[in-house]
Short mmCIF file of C-alpha atoms in Angstrom, two decimals:
data_model
loop_
_atom_site.label_atom_id
_atom_site.label_comp_id
_atom_site.label_asym_id
_atom_site.label_seq_id
_atom_site.Cartn_x
_atom_site.Cartn_y
_atom_site.Cartn_z
CA UNK A 1 -58.62 -2.02 34.72
CA UNK A 2 -60.10 1.04 33.02
CA UNK A 3 -59.10 1.38 29.37
CA UNK A 4 -59.94 4.62 27.58
CA UNK A 5 -60.22 4.05 23.83
CA UNK A 6 -60.38 7.08 21.55
CA UNK A 7 -62.11 6.70 18.20
CA UNK A 8 -63.96 3.62 19.40
CA UNK A 9 -66.91 4.21 17.07
CA UNK A 10 -64.68 4.09 14.00
CA UNK A 11 -63.53 1.09 12.00
CA UNK A 12 -60.47 -0.18 13.88
CA UNK A 13 -61.49 1.35 17.20
CA UNK A 14 -64.89 -0.37 17.29
CA UNK A 15 -63.30 -3.69 16.42
CA UNK A 16 -60.81 -3.18 19.26
CA UNK A 17 -63.58 -2.35 21.75
CA UNK A 18 -65.37 -5.56 20.76
CA UNK A 19 -62.10 -7.45 21.07
CA UNK A 20 -61.47 -6.21 24.61
CA UNK A 21 -65.00 -7.06 25.74
CA UNK A 22 -65.19 -10.43 23.97
CA UNK A 23 -63.57 -12.10 26.99
CA UNK A 24 -66.44 -12.05 29.49
CA UNK A 25 -64.12 -13.14 32.29
CA UNK A 26 -61.87 -10.11 31.87
CA UNK A 27 -62.23 -7.53 34.64
CA UNK A 28 -62.28 -4.38 32.56
CA UNK A 29 -64.10 -1.11 32.05
CA UNK A 30 -63.93 0.30 28.50
CA UNK A 31 -64.41 4.05 28.14
CA UNK A 32 -65.09 4.89 24.51
CA UNK A 33 -64.43 8.52 23.50
CA UNK A 34 -65.49 9.48 19.98
CA UNK A 35 -66.58 12.77 18.41
CA UNK A 36 -68.82 11.00 15.87
CA UNK A 37 -67.58 12.85 12.83
CA UNK A 38 -68.58 11.34 9.49
CA UNK A 39 -66.61 8.09 10.02
CA UNK A 40 -67.81 7.54 13.60
CA UNK A 41 -70.78 5.19 13.66
CA UNK A 42 -72.53 4.15 16.87
CA UNK A 43 -74.17 1.30 14.98
CA UNK A 44 -70.71 -0.32 15.01
CA UNK A 45 -71.00 -0.73 18.78
CA UNK A 46 -74.76 -0.69 19.28
CA UNK A 47 -74.71 -4.22 20.69
CA UNK A 48 -72.64 -2.99 23.65
CA UNK A 49 -74.98 -0.26 24.92
CA UNK A 50 -76.29 -2.43 27.79
CA UNK A 51 -72.94 -3.94 28.75
CA UNK A 52 -72.06 -2.67 32.26
CA UNK A 53 -68.37 -2.84 31.38
CA UNK A 54 -68.79 -0.24 28.63
CA UNK A 55 -69.42 3.51 28.58
CA UNK A 56 -69.59 5.93 25.66
CA UNK A 57 -68.58 9.61 25.76
CA UNK A 58 -69.06 11.96 22.84
CA UNK A 59 -66.17 14.42 22.84
CA UNK A 60 -63.67 16.11 20.55
CA UNK A 61 -60.19 15.03 21.65
CA UNK A 62 -58.83 18.48 20.77
CA UNK A 63 -61.17 19.97 23.41
CA UNK A 64 -59.00 20.01 26.54
CA UNK A 65 -61.94 20.83 28.81
CA UNK A 66 -64.06 17.92 27.63
CA UNK A 67 -61.15 15.49 27.72
CA UNK A 68 -60.07 16.70 31.15
CA UNK A 69 -63.56 16.16 32.54
CA UNK A 70 -63.66 12.57 31.25
CA UNK A 71 -60.27 11.85 32.80
CA UNK A 72 -61.20 13.55 36.10
CA UNK A 73 -64.44 11.62 36.49
CA UNK A 74 -63.31 8.20 35.23
CA UNK A 75 -59.59 7.91 36.03
CA UNK A 76 -58.46 5.61 33.18
CA UNK A 77 -55.49 3.34 33.79
CA UNK A 78 -54.63 2.86 30.11
CA UNK A 79 -55.20 4.97 26.99
CA UNK A 80 -55.35 3.41 23.53
CA UNK A 81 -55.47 6.24 21.03
CA UNK A 82 -57.06 5.43 17.66
CA UNK A 83 -58.96 8.67 17.00
CA UNK A 84 -57.69 10.35 13.85
CA UNK A 85 -58.69 11.86 10.58
CA UNK A 86 -57.32 9.22 8.23
CA UNK A 87 -58.41 9.64 4.62
CA UNK A 88 -55.56 10.77 2.36
CA UNK A 89 -57.77 12.32 -0.33
CA UNK A 90 -59.63 14.39 2.25
CA UNK A 91 -56.32 15.62 3.68
CA UNK A 92 -55.24 16.79 0.23
CA UNK A 93 -58.46 18.79 -0.10
CA UNK A 94 -58.19 20.34 3.39
CA UNK A 95 -55.40 19.58 5.85
CA UNK A 96 -56.73 21.65 8.77
CA UNK A 97 -58.97 18.97 10.38
CA UNK A 98 -56.02 16.57 10.27
CA UNK A 99 -53.74 18.97 12.13
CA UNK A 100 -56.42 19.75 14.71
CA UNK A 101 -57.41 16.17 15.48
CA UNK A 102 -54.23 14.24 14.82
CA UNK A 103 -51.72 16.67 16.32
CA UNK A 104 -53.56 18.95 18.74
CA UNK A 105 -55.90 16.14 19.83
CA UNK A 106 -52.95 13.89 20.59
CA UNK A 107 -51.31 16.66 22.63
CA UNK A 108 -54.49 17.12 24.68
CA UNK A 109 -54.64 13.39 25.42
CA UNK A 110 -50.96 13.25 26.33
CA UNK A 111 -51.37 16.15 28.76
CA UNK A 112 -54.41 14.54 30.40
CA UNK A 113 -52.63 11.18 30.61
CA UNK A 114 -49.58 12.80 32.19
CA UNK A 115 -51.69 14.67 34.72
CA UNK A 116 -53.57 11.53 35.77
CA UNK A 117 -50.60 9.18 35.74
CA UNK A 118 -51.87 6.58 33.28
CA UNK A 119 -49.86 3.37 33.32
CA UNK A 120 -49.78 2.89 29.52
CA UNK A 121 -50.41 5.13 26.51
CA UNK A 122 -50.63 3.27 23.20
CA UNK A 123 -50.52 5.64 20.25
CA UNK A 124 -51.85 3.94 17.12
CA UNK A 125 -50.23 5.16 13.91
CA UNK A 126 -49.64 4.09 10.31
CA UNK A 127 -46.97 2.77 7.96
CA UNK A 128 -47.57 5.85 5.81
CA UNK A 129 -45.32 7.96 8.07
CA UNK A 130 -42.31 6.18 6.55
CA UNK A 131 -43.00 7.36 3.00
CA UNK A 132 -42.68 4.74 0.26
CA UNK A 133 -40.51 1.83 -0.83
CA UNK A 134 -39.29 0.78 -4.24
CA UNK A 135 -40.13 -2.60 -5.70
CA UNK A 136 -37.28 -4.62 -4.16
CA UNK A 137 -36.58 -2.65 -1.00
CA UNK A 138 -36.79 -4.50 2.33
CA UNK A 139 -39.78 -3.72 4.53
CA UNK A 140 -39.85 -0.74 6.86
CA UNK A 141 -38.11 -1.22 10.19
CA UNK A 142 -39.00 0.83 13.25
CA UNK A 143 -35.87 3.00 12.86
CA UNK A 144 -36.61 3.87 9.22
CA UNK A 145 -36.58 7.67 8.71
CA UNK A 146 -39.98 9.32 8.66
CA UNK A 147 -40.74 10.73 5.23
CA UNK A 148 -44.50 11.31 4.90
CA UNK A 149 -45.99 12.18 1.51
CA UNK A 150 -49.48 13.50 2.31
CA UNK A 151 -50.89 15.98 4.82
CA UNK A 152 -52.54 12.99 6.55
CA UNK A 153 -49.32 11.03 6.98
CA UNK A 154 -47.44 14.18 7.95
CA UNK A 155 -49.96 14.85 10.72
CA UNK A 156 -49.56 11.27 11.97
CA UNK A 157 -45.77 11.53 11.89
CA UNK A 158 -46.03 14.72 13.94
CA UNK A 159 -48.25 13.01 16.50
CA UNK A 160 -45.87 10.03 16.70
CA UNK A 161 -42.95 12.33 17.46
CA UNK A 162 -44.99 14.29 19.98
CA UNK A 163 -45.99 11.10 21.81
CA UNK A 164 -42.38 9.90 21.96
CA UNK A 165 -41.26 13.33 23.15
CA UNK A 166 -43.65 13.05 26.10
CA UNK A 167 -41.98 9.77 27.00
CA UNK A 168 -38.48 11.24 26.81
CA UNK A 169 -39.29 14.56 28.48
CA UNK A 170 -41.84 13.54 31.11
CA UNK A 171 -41.45 9.78 31.38
CA UNK A 172 -44.99 9.12 30.16
CA UNK A 173 -45.21 5.37 29.40
CA UNK A 174 -45.84 5.74 25.66
CA UNK A 175 -45.71 3.03 22.99
CA UNK A 176 -46.29 3.76 19.31
CA UNK A 177 -47.65 1.22 16.84
CA UNK A 178 -47.48 1.60 13.06
CA UNK A 179 -49.70 -0.66 11.03
CA UNK A 180 -50.22 -1.48 7.37
CA UNK A 181 -53.56 -1.34 5.52
CA UNK A 182 -56.44 -2.77 7.53
CA UNK A 183 -59.58 -4.40 6.17
CA UNK A 184 -62.55 -6.17 7.73
CA UNK A 185 -66.00 -5.48 9.25
CA UNK A 186 -67.25 -1.92 9.83
CA UNK A 187 -64.79 -0.22 7.45
CA UNK A 188 -66.22 3.02 6.07
CA UNK A 189 -67.04 2.65 2.36
CA UNK A 190 -64.57 5.33 1.21
CA UNK A 191 -61.66 2.89 1.65
CA UNK A 192 -60.49 0.62 -1.15
CA UNK A 193 -62.01 -2.78 -0.33
CA UNK A 194 -65.50 -1.68 0.82
CA UNK A 195 -65.70 0.97 -1.91
CA UNK A 196 -64.88 -1.51 -4.66
CA UNK A 197 -67.22 -4.05 -3.12
CA UNK A 198 -70.18 -1.67 -3.04
CA UNK A 199 -69.56 -0.38 -6.55
CA UNK A 200 -69.29 -3.90 -7.90
CA UNK A 201 -72.53 -4.97 -6.22
CA UNK A 202 -74.26 -1.99 -7.83
CA UNK A 203 -72.63 -2.68 -11.21
CA UNK A 204 -71.04 0.75 -11.09
CA UNK A 205 -67.50 1.60 -12.28
CA UNK A 206 -64.62 0.71 -9.95
CA UNK A 207 -62.18 3.68 -9.97
CA UNK A 208 -58.52 2.63 -9.75
CA UNK A 209 -55.77 5.22 -9.38
CA UNK A 210 -53.11 5.30 -12.10
CA UNK A 211 -52.37 1.84 -13.48
CA UNK A 212 -53.32 0.05 -10.25
CA UNK A 213 -49.81 -1.30 -9.68
CA UNK A 214 -49.20 0.44 -6.34
CA UNK A 215 -48.47 -2.11 -3.62
CA UNK A 216 -49.83 -2.28 -0.08
CA UNK A 217 -49.38 -4.73 2.78
CA UNK A 218 -52.77 -5.87 4.09
CA UNK A 219 -53.79 -7.03 7.55
CA UNK A 220 -57.16 -8.17 8.83
CA UNK A 221 -58.45 -5.88 11.59
CA UNK A 222 -58.74 -8.82 14.02
CA UNK A 223 -55.01 -9.46 13.73
CA UNK A 224 -54.36 -5.75 14.27
CA UNK A 225 -56.51 -5.76 17.42
CA UNK A 226 -54.53 -8.69 18.82
CA UNK A 227 -51.31 -6.83 18.13
CA UNK A 228 -52.53 -3.68 19.89
CA UNK A 229 -53.58 -5.78 22.88
CA UNK A 230 -50.13 -7.40 22.99
CA UNK A 231 -48.43 -3.98 22.96
CA UNK A 232 -50.86 -2.66 25.59
CA UNK A 233 -50.15 -5.56 27.92
CA UNK A 234 -46.49 -6.42 27.26
CA UNK A 235 -44.92 -3.67 25.17
CA UNK A 236 -41.77 -1.82 26.23
CA UNK A 237 -42.23 1.85 27.11
CA UNK A 238 -40.71 4.27 24.63
CA UNK A 239 -40.70 1.75 21.81
CA UNK A 240 -42.20 1.71 18.32
CA UNK A 241 -43.75 -1.53 17.04
CA UNK A 242 -44.44 -2.20 13.38
CA UNK A 243 -47.54 -4.29 12.66
CA UNK A 244 -48.27 -5.88 9.29
CA UNK A 245 -50.00 -8.78 7.64
CA UNK A 246 -47.10 -9.89 5.42
CA UNK A 247 -49.59 -9.85 2.55
CA UNK A 248 -48.38 -7.45 -0.13
CA UNK A 249 -50.78 -7.02 -3.01
CA UNK A 250 -51.10 -4.59 -5.91
CA UNK A 251 -54.24 -2.49 -5.79
CA UNK A 252 -55.37 -3.93 -9.10
CA UNK A 253 -55.03 -7.47 -7.69
CA UNK A 254 -57.39 -6.54 -4.86
CA UNK A 255 -59.97 -5.09 -7.22
CA UNK A 256 -59.85 -8.13 -9.52
CA UNK A 257 -60.16 -10.51 -6.55
CA UNK A 258 -63.30 -8.70 -5.40
CA UNK A 259 -64.82 -8.84 -8.88
CA UNK A 260 -64.02 -12.53 -9.15
CA UNK A 261 -65.58 -13.30 -5.75
CA UNK A 262 -68.76 -11.51 -6.80
CA UNK A 263 -68.77 -12.97 -10.32
CA UNK A 264 -68.62 -9.48 -11.81
CA UNK A 265 -66.77 -8.55 -15.03
CA UNK A 266 -63.40 -6.79 -15.04
CA UNK A 267 -64.89 -4.38 -17.58
CA UNK A 268 -66.23 -2.46 -14.54
CA UNK A 269 -62.68 -1.30 -13.76
CA UNK A 270 -61.98 2.34 -14.63
CA UNK A 271 -58.45 3.73 -14.40
CA UNK A 272 -58.52 7.31 -13.16
CA UNK A 273 -55.99 10.11 -12.73
CA UNK A 274 -53.48 9.19 -10.06
CA UNK A 275 -53.58 10.75 -6.60
CA UNK A 276 -50.99 13.52 -6.01
CA UNK A 277 -48.00 12.17 -4.09
CA UNK A 278 -49.28 8.59 -4.35
CA UNK A 279 -46.79 6.34 -2.53
CA UNK A 280 -45.60 3.41 -4.63
CA UNK A 281 -45.23 0.62 -2.08
CA UNK A 282 -45.55 -0.09 1.63
CA UNK A 283 -44.17 -3.18 3.36
CA UNK A 284 -43.56 -3.84 7.05
CA UNK A 285 -40.77 -5.70 8.83
CA UNK A 286 -42.58 -7.19 11.85
CA UNK A 287 -39.62 -9.07 13.33
CA UNK A 288 -39.55 -6.91 16.48
CA UNK A 289 -43.14 -7.49 17.60
CA UNK A 290 -42.87 -11.14 16.60
CA UNK A 291 -39.71 -11.79 18.62
CA UNK A 292 -40.43 -9.54 21.61
CA UNK A 293 -44.17 -9.99 22.11
CA UNK A 294 -44.83 -13.29 20.33
CA UNK A 295 -47.41 -11.78 17.98
CA UNK A 296 -47.83 -12.63 14.32
CA UNK A 297 -50.74 -12.45 11.87
CA UNK A 298 -53.03 -15.47 11.85
CA UNK A 299 -55.53 -14.64 9.09
CA UNK A 300 -54.36 -15.14 5.51
CA UNK A 301 -55.37 -12.46 3.05
CA UNK A 302 -57.41 -14.94 1.01
CA UNK A 303 -59.41 -16.08 4.05
CA UNK A 304 -59.71 -12.55 5.39
CA UNK A 305 -60.97 -11.10 2.12
CA UNK A 306 -63.50 -13.92 1.78
CA UNK A 307 -64.87 -13.36 5.29
CA UNK A 308 -64.91 -9.58 4.79
CA UNK A 309 -66.91 -9.84 1.57
CA UNK A 310 -69.32 -12.21 3.32
CA UNK A 311 -69.73 -9.76 6.22
CA UNK A 312 -70.66 -6.92 3.88
CA UNK A 313 -73.10 -9.15 2.00
CA UNK A 314 -74.76 -10.12 5.29
CA UNK A 315 -74.88 -6.54 6.60
CA UNK A 316 -76.41 -4.65 3.71
CA UNK A 317 -78.53 -2.61 6.14
CA UNK A 318 -75.36 -1.29 7.79
CA UNK A 319 -73.93 -0.35 4.39
CA UNK A 320 -77.17 1.27 3.26
CA UNK A 321 -77.34 3.32 6.48
CA UNK A 322 -73.78 4.58 5.94
CA UNK A 323 -74.29 5.45 2.29
CA UNK A 324 -77.62 7.20 2.95
CA UNK A 325 -76.42 8.93 6.15
CA UNK A 326 -79.13 7.21 8.18
CA UNK A 327 -76.49 5.84 10.56
CA UNK A 328 -76.22 9.30 12.09
CA UNK A 329 -79.81 9.03 13.31
CA UNK A 330 -78.72 6.28 15.70
CA UNK A 331 -77.14 8.87 18.00
CA UNK A 332 -80.39 10.80 18.18
CA UNK A 333 -82.35 7.68 19.09
CA UNK A 334 -79.81 6.74 21.76
CA UNK A 335 -79.12 10.13 23.32
CA UNK A 336 -82.01 12.37 22.25
CA UNK A 337 -79.68 14.87 20.59
CA UNK A 338 -79.35 15.55 16.90
CA UNK A 339 -75.90 15.18 15.37
CA UNK A 340 -74.84 18.29 13.52
CA UNK A 341 -73.59 17.78 10.00
CA UNK A 342 -69.85 17.17 9.74
CA UNK A 343 -67.74 16.77 6.63
#
């Protein structure tokens, strides 16, 4: 079985690649396609470079020629599509990279998958495509109307609809997953938990949007990887699956929990001007994936946060390399080619 994973040098993608290859008895070839923009880090998967079941390809998924060549030469059976520009603040500053990668890149992959007759195409998306919930609303179901608030979530909603259209029009065996906020090892330090963790360790201010009362549902990346695997192996074609951790927390609760774990004072918290279009609350109804595929989250938020903090404390070199930009030198050492600067 040849599984092509896009964005496999990023946070969730690299964890998924490790997850697939953790079973040494599994007969599998993992083809990792990543463009190594700022959030792509080969150090995330450096331990796999000598694994014969693993191959890395540097390519922009919006480049039809490059993608077509990879498909022609490697003939993947399954595509799991993580690659995306995903930072809301960056999308507000400049939406164009999000449209190019998230929409055009998805279209290129769908065309290549259709041409080569892949048996499964798992399109990994986000709960943000649904918009927001009020305090007492029930969690999002898969048939909830799409109502994105940011250029990022709008680009993901567009790619979701495009993927489903390829199933309806061409019969491509597409499944879409929409997941809540992930956390865990290898998360780029611009996201909430690693950002607050690094600032707290440095005794620097922890910026919190608005009053910090916005609510998110959190899931450990290991649980997300298991859910993606379940959809890849047993999911129904043409179906959307919501994935969540059933662990709603206010942003301010998360920040205070991190400070408490590190024995740092809450006086480090700084409330800053709220993000434009900041969604109030996300929550996922995961009854479909639970009943149909037998998946449910295993890692409690308390245990997951504790293990995540410990991972970052034990991998300070990784963090330092990301913050300094040194992580981008890894590609040069591995492939003898300098990475151009990307924003």
